[in-house]
PDB file of C-alpha atoms in Angstrom:
ATOM      1  CA  PHE A   1      -0.973-119.893 -87.477  1.00  0.00           C
ATOM      2  CA  VAL A   2      -4.083-119.184 -86.185  1.00  0.00           C
ATOM      3  CA  ASP A   3      -5.149-115.751 -87.879  1.00  0.00           C
ATOM      4  CA  TYR A   4      -4.316-117.202 -90.941  1.00  0.00           C
ATOM      5  CA  MET A   5      -7.000-119.727 -90.978  1.00  0.00           C
ATOM      6  CA  ALA A   6      -9.300-116.885 -89.652  1.00  0.00           C
ATOM      7  CA  GLU A   7      -8.207-115.324 -92.856  1.00  0.00           C
ATOM      8  CA  HIS A   8      -8.811-118.031 -94.961  1.00  0.00           C
ATOM      9  CA  LEU A   9     -11.924-118.745 -94.213  1.00  0.00           C
ATOM     10  CA  THR A  10     -15.006-118.205 -96.558  1.00  0.00           C
ATOM     11  CA  PRO A  11     -18.085-115.530 -96.044  1.00  0.00           C
ATOM     12  CA  ASN A  12     -19.614-118.398 -93.932  1.00  0.00           C
ATOM     13  CA  GLY A  13     -16.603-120.142 -92.612  1.00  0.00           C
ATOM     14  CA  ARG A  14     -16.362-122.186 -89.722  1.00  0.00           C
ATOM     15  CA  ALA A  15     -13.299-123.360 -87.283  1.00  0.00           C
ATOM     16  CA  ALA A  16     -12.710-125.016 -84.545  1.00  0.00           C
ATOM     17  CA  ILE A  17      -7.979-125.138 -83.919  1.00  0.00           C
ATOM     18  CA  ILE A  18      -6.336-125.995 -80.906  1.00  0.00           C
ATOM     19  CA  VAL A  19      -3.683-123.712 -79.255  1.00  0.00           C
ATOM     20  CA  PRO A  20      -1.653-123.691 -76.273  1.00  0.00           C
ATOM     21  CA  GLU A  21      -3.507-121.884 -73.596  1.00  0.00           C
ATOM     22  CA  GLY A  22      -1.148-118.675 -73.296  1.00  0.00           C
ATOM     23  CA  ILE A  23      -2.788-118.213 -76.879  1.00  0.00           C
ATOM     24  CA  SER A  24      -6.737-117.565 -74.462  1.00  0.00           C
ATOM     25  CA  PHE A  25      -5.680-116.057 -70.961  1.00  0.00           C
ATOM     26  CA  GLN A  26      -1.622-115.414 -71.550  1.00  0.00           C
ATOM     27  CA  SER A  27      -0.355-111.114 -71.594  1.00  0.00           C
ATOM     28  CA  ALA A  28       2.780-111.591 -74.299  1.00  0.00           C
ATOM     29  CA  PRO A  29       2.013-108.663 -76.520  1.00  0.00           C
ATOM     30  CA  ALA A  30       1.678-111.881 -80.085  1.00  0.00           C
ATOM     31  CA  TYR A  31      -0.965-113.085 -78.013  1.00  0.00           C
ATOM     32  CA  LYS A  32      -2.753-110.653 -77.517  1.00  0.00           C
ATOM     33  CA  GLN A  33      -2.990-109.274 -80.575  1.00  0.00           C
ATOM     34  CA  VAL A  34      -4.757-112.591 -82.177  1.00  0.00           C
ATOM     35  CA  ARG A  35      -7.099-112.630 -79.144  1.00  0.00           C
ATOM     36  CA  LYS A  36      -7.479-108.322 -80.872  1.00  0.00           C
ATOM     37  CA  TYR A  37      -8.059-109.813 -83.916  1.00  0.00           C
ATOM     38  CA  LEU A  38     -10.332-112.822 -83.238  1.00  0.00           C
ATOM     39  CA  VAL A  39     -13.446-110.754 -81.449  1.00  0.00           C
ATOM     40  CA  GLU A  40     -12.364-107.326 -83.856  1.00  0.00           C
ATOM     41  CA  GLN A  41     -13.409-109.597 -87.144  1.00  0.00           C
ATOM     42  CA  ASN A  42     -15.901-111.147 -85.657  1.00  0.00           C
ATOM     43  CA  PHE A  43     -14.338-114.181 -85.757  1.00  0.00           C
ATOM     44  CA  LEU A  44     -14.586-116.156 -82.005  1.00  0.00           C
ATOM     45  CA  TRP A  45     -18.035-117.536 -80.764  1.00  0.00           C
ATOM     46  CA  ALA A  46     -17.125-119.983 -78.082  1.00  0.00           C
ATOM     47  CA  VAL A  47     -13.657-121.015 -75.915  1.00  0.00           C
ATOM     48  CA  VAL A  48     -12.803-124.463 -74.611  1.00  0.00           C
ATOM     49  CA  SER A  49     -10.028-125.307 -71.980  1.00  0.00           C
ATOM     50  CA  LEU A  50      -8.599-128.540 -71.959  1.00  0.00           C
ATOM     51  CA  PRO A  51      -7.151-130.160 -68.732  1.00  0.00           C
ATOM     52  CA  ALA A  52      -3.011-130.524 -69.010  1.00  0.00           C
ATOM     53  CA  ARG A  53      -2.200-133.109 -70.199  1.00  0.00           C
ATOM     54  CA  VAL A  54      -5.095-134.332 -72.565  1.00  0.00           C
ATOM     55  CA  PHE A  55      -2.773-134.598 -75.178  1.00  0.00           C
ATOM     56  CA  ASN A  56       0.472-137.315 -73.050  1.00  0.00           C
ATOM     57  CA  PRO A  57       1.565-138.750 -74.608  1.00  0.00           C
ATOM     58  CA  TYR A  58       2.681-136.579 -76.671  1.00  0.00           C
ATOM     59  CA  ALA A  59       2.220-133.673 -74.902  1.00  0.00           C
ATOM     60  CA  GLY A  60       2.242-131.752 -71.401  1.00  0.00           C
ATOM     61  CA  VAL A  61       1.059-128.749 -72.545  1.00  0.00           C
ATOM     62  CA  LYS A  62      -2.566-126.966 -71.316  1.00  0.00           C
ATOM     63  CA  THR A  63      -5.016-126.352 -74.247  1.00  0.00           C
ATOM     64  CA  SER A  64      -7.428-124.608 -74.936  1.00  0.00           C
ATOM     65  CA  ILE A  65     -10.149-124.897 -78.255  1.00  0.00           C
ATOM     66  CA  LEU A  66     -11.061-121.832 -80.426  1.00  0.00           C
ATOM     67  CA  PHE A  67     -14.315-121.879 -81.785  1.00  0.00           C
ATOM     68  CA  LEU A  68     -14.354-119.621 -85.082  1.00  0.00           C
ATOM     69  CA  ASP A  69     -17.144-119.199 -87.099  1.00  0.00           C
ATOM     70  CA  LYS A  70     -17.604-115.736 -89.657  1.00  0.00           C
ATOM     71  CA  ALA A  71     -21.453-115.389 -89.027  1.00  0.00           C
ATOM     72  CA  LEU A  72     -22.346-116.487 -85.603  1.00  0.00           C
ATOM     73  CA  ALA A  73     -19.918-114.405 -84.221  1.00  0.00           C
ATOM     74  CA  LYS A  74     -21.325-111.618 -86.146  1.00  0.00           C
ATOM     75  CA  LYS A  75     -24.812-111.856 -84.237  1.00  0.00           C
ATOM     76  CA  THR A  76     -23.536-111.762 -80.439  1.00  0.00           C
ATOM     77  CA  ASP A  77     -20.663-109.843 -78.764  1.00  0.00           C
ATOM     78  CA  GLN A  78     -20.118-112.293 -75.900  1.00  0.00           C
ATOM     79  CA  VAL A  79     -17.451-114.804 -76.406  1.00  0.00           C
ATOM     80  CA  LEU A  80     -18.312-118.299 -74.153  1.00  0.00           C
ATOM     81  CA  PHE A  81     -15.740-119.992 -72.684  1.00  0.00           C
ATOM     82  CA  VAL A  82     -15.941-123.469 -71.062  1.00  0.00           C
ATOM     83  CA  LYS A  83     -13.499-125.294 -68.811  1.00  0.00           C
ATOM     84  CA  VAL A  84     -12.795-128.683 -69.207  1.00  0.00           C
ATOM     85  CA  GLU A  85     -11.727-130.582 -66.126  1.00  0.00           C
ATOM     86  CA  ALA A  86     -12.731-134.098 -66.646  1.00  0.00           C
ATOM     87  CA  ASP A  87     -12.423-135.511 -69.955  1.00  0.00           C
ATOM     88  CA  GLY A  88     -12.800-139.825 -68.892  1.00  0.00           C
ATOM     89  CA  PHE A  89      -9.682-140.842 -68.791  1.00  0.00           C
ATOM     90  CA  ASP A  90      -6.744-139.819 -66.576  1.00  0.00           C
ATOM     91  CA  LEU A  91      -3.816-137.414 -67.147  1.00  0.00           C
ATOM     92  CA  GLY A  92      -1.314-139.814 -67.230  1.00  0.00           C
ATOM     93  CA  ALA A  93       0.659-141.244 -69.085  1.00  0.00           C
ATOM     94  CA  GLN A  94      -1.137-144.538 -69.890  1.00  0.00           C
ATOM     95  CA  ARG A  95      -4.396-142.238 -70.762  1.00  0.00           C
ATOM     96  CA  ARG A  96      -6.159-144.720 -68.350  1.00  0.00           C
ATOM     97  CA  PRO A  97     -10.440-144.106 -68.344  1.00  0.00           C
ATOM     98  CA  ILE A  98     -12.332-143.396 -65.765  1.00  0.00           C
ATOM     99  CA  GLU A  99     -15.990-142.167 -64.551  1.00  0.00           C
ATOM    100  CA  ARG A 100     -15.548-138.197 -64.528  1.00  0.00           C
ATOM    101  CA  ASN A 101     -16.457-136.812 -68.727  1.00  0.00           C
ATOM    102  CA  ASP A 102     -16.652-133.675 -68.865  1.00  0.00           C
ATOM    103  CA  LEU A 103     -17.148-133.506 -72.403  1.00  0.00           C
ATOM    104  CA  PRO A 104     -20.496-134.387 -73.622  1.00  0.00           C
ATOM    105  CA  ASP A 105     -21.727-131.078 -70.909  1.00  0.00           C
ATOM    106  CA  ALA A 106     -19.191-129.250 -72.594  1.00  0.00           C
ATOM    107  CA  LEU A 107     -20.670-129.891 -75.797  1.00  0.00           C
ATOM    108  CA  ASN A 108     -24.282-129.565 -75.104  1.00  0.00           C
ATOM    109  CA  ILE A 109     -23.488-126.115 -73.698  1.00  0.00           C
ATOM    110  CA  LEU A 110     -22.179-125.169 -76.817  1.00  0.00           C
ATOM    111  CA  ASN A 111     -24.515-126.387 -78.444  1.00  0.00           C
ATOM    112  CA  LYS A 112     -27.150-124.707 -76.951  1.00  0.00           C
ATOM    113  CA  TRP A 113     -24.528-121.103 -77.060  1.00  0.00           C
ATOM    114  CA  ARG A 114     -24.969-121.822 -80.672  1.00  0.00           C
ATOM    115  CA  ASP A 115     -28.690-122.232 -80.459  1.00  0.00           C
ATOM    116  CA  VAL A 116     -28.821-118.816 -78.791  1.00  0.00           C
ATOM    117  CA  ILE A 117     -26.575-116.896 -81.241  1.00  0.00           C
ATOM    118  CA  ALA A 118     -28.025-118.566 -83.794  1.00  0.00           C
ATOM    119  CA  ARG A 119     -31.402-117.146 -82.194  1.00  0.00           C
ATOM    120  CA  GLY A 120     -30.209-113.416 -82.058  1.00  0.00           C
ATOM    121  CA  ALA A 121     -28.634-113.493 -78.639  1.00  0.00           C
ATOM    122  CA  SER A 122     -30.983-110.869 -76.905  1.00  0.00           C
ATOM    123  CA  PRO A 123     -29.836-110.184 -73.335  1.00  0.00           C
ATOM    124  CA  GLU A 124     -33.009-111.991 -72.019  1.00  0.00           C
ATOM    125  CA  ALA A 125     -31.324-115.479 -74.430  1.00  0.00           C
ATOM    126  CA  ILE A 126     -28.111-114.853 -72.988  1.00  0.00           C
ATOM    127  CA  SER A 127     -29.402-114.380 -68.974  1.00  0.00           C
ATOM    128  CA  SER A 128     -31.758-117.226 -69.787  1.00  0.00           C
ATOM    129  CA  PHE A 129     -29.071-119.693 -71.109  1.00  0.00           C
ATOM    130  CA  PHE A 130     -26.358-119.012 -68.103  1.00  0.00           C
ATOM    131  CA  TRP A 131     -29.098-119.992 -65.380  1.00  0.00           C
ATOM    132  CA  MET A 132     -29.785-123.203 -67.130  1.00  0.00           C
ATOM    133  CA  ILE A 133     -25.798-124.221 -67.477  1.00  0.00           C
ATOM    134  CA  GLU A 134     -24.956-123.031 -63.971  1.00  0.00           C
ATOM    135  CA  ALA A 135     -28.456-124.908 -62.508  1.00  0.00           C
ATOM    136  CA  PHE A 136     -27.996-127.829 -64.460  1.00  0.00           C
ATOM    137  CA  SER A 137     -24.262-128.583 -64.817  1.00  0.00           C
ATOM    138  CA  SER A 138     -21.613-129.302 -62.837  1.00  0.00           C
ATOM    139  CA  LEU A 139     -18.970-127.091 -65.440  1.00  0.00           C
ATOM    140  CA  ASN A 140     -17.679-124.009 -65.753  1.00  0.00           C
ATOM    141  CA  LEU A 141     -18.523-121.361 -67.426  1.00  0.00           C
ATOM    142  CA  PHE A 142     -18.636-117.696 -67.957  1.00  0.00           C
ATOM    143  CA  SER A 143     -18.686-115.136 -71.181  1.00  0.00           C
ATOM    144  CA  HIS A 144     -17.512-112.255 -72.301  1.00  0.00           C
ATOM    145  CA  HIS A 145     -17.955-109.092 -74.006  1.00  0.00           C
ATOM    146  CA  HIS A 146     -16.123-108.803 -76.667  1.00  0.00           C
ATOM    147  CA  ALA A 147     -17.342-104.667 -76.824  1.00  0.00           C
ATOM    148  CA  LEU A 148     -15.203-103.767 -74.260  1.00  0.00           C
ATOM    149  CA  PRO A 149     -11.639-104.376 -74.884  1.00  0.00           C
ATOM    150  CA  ALA A 150     -10.604-103.496 -71.632  1.00  0.00           C
ATOM    151  CA  ARG A 151     -11.863-106.094 -70.073  1.00  0.00           C
ATOM    152  CA  MET A 152     -10.958-109.455 -72.479  1.00  0.00           C
ATOM    153  CA  PRO A 153      -7.445-111.716 -70.802  1.00  0.00           C
TER     154      PRO A 153
END
């Protein structure tokens, strides 16, 4: 499904696909093959890991959002990973509102990362981006140089 979506993007096409977390991080051969394809074909520019049970009561599986952009991903050899720990609701079956919500920060980080890449993603710009985010955000994030497949999760 993910590779089908990627293959059918227009030359400037974009997509955000919600997938089981396994596609992003597990070592099963099929998952590795999908990740390799997305990286080598320059589709993937960011991954957001969502909390388990975020889609309760319909599904309790941990999920991620894959952000694809054929034009943008070609401008960098890095993929941003953001871990969202709270989405503004408890993780019970009723999904009651809570105070903590990492989604606005995650969206802000994604927008800033997209802007850094769009401007050329120099090593200095990337370092500056991560320094700024670490200084002002409580979210867990990191990037991978996808030119080095051995380091890919």
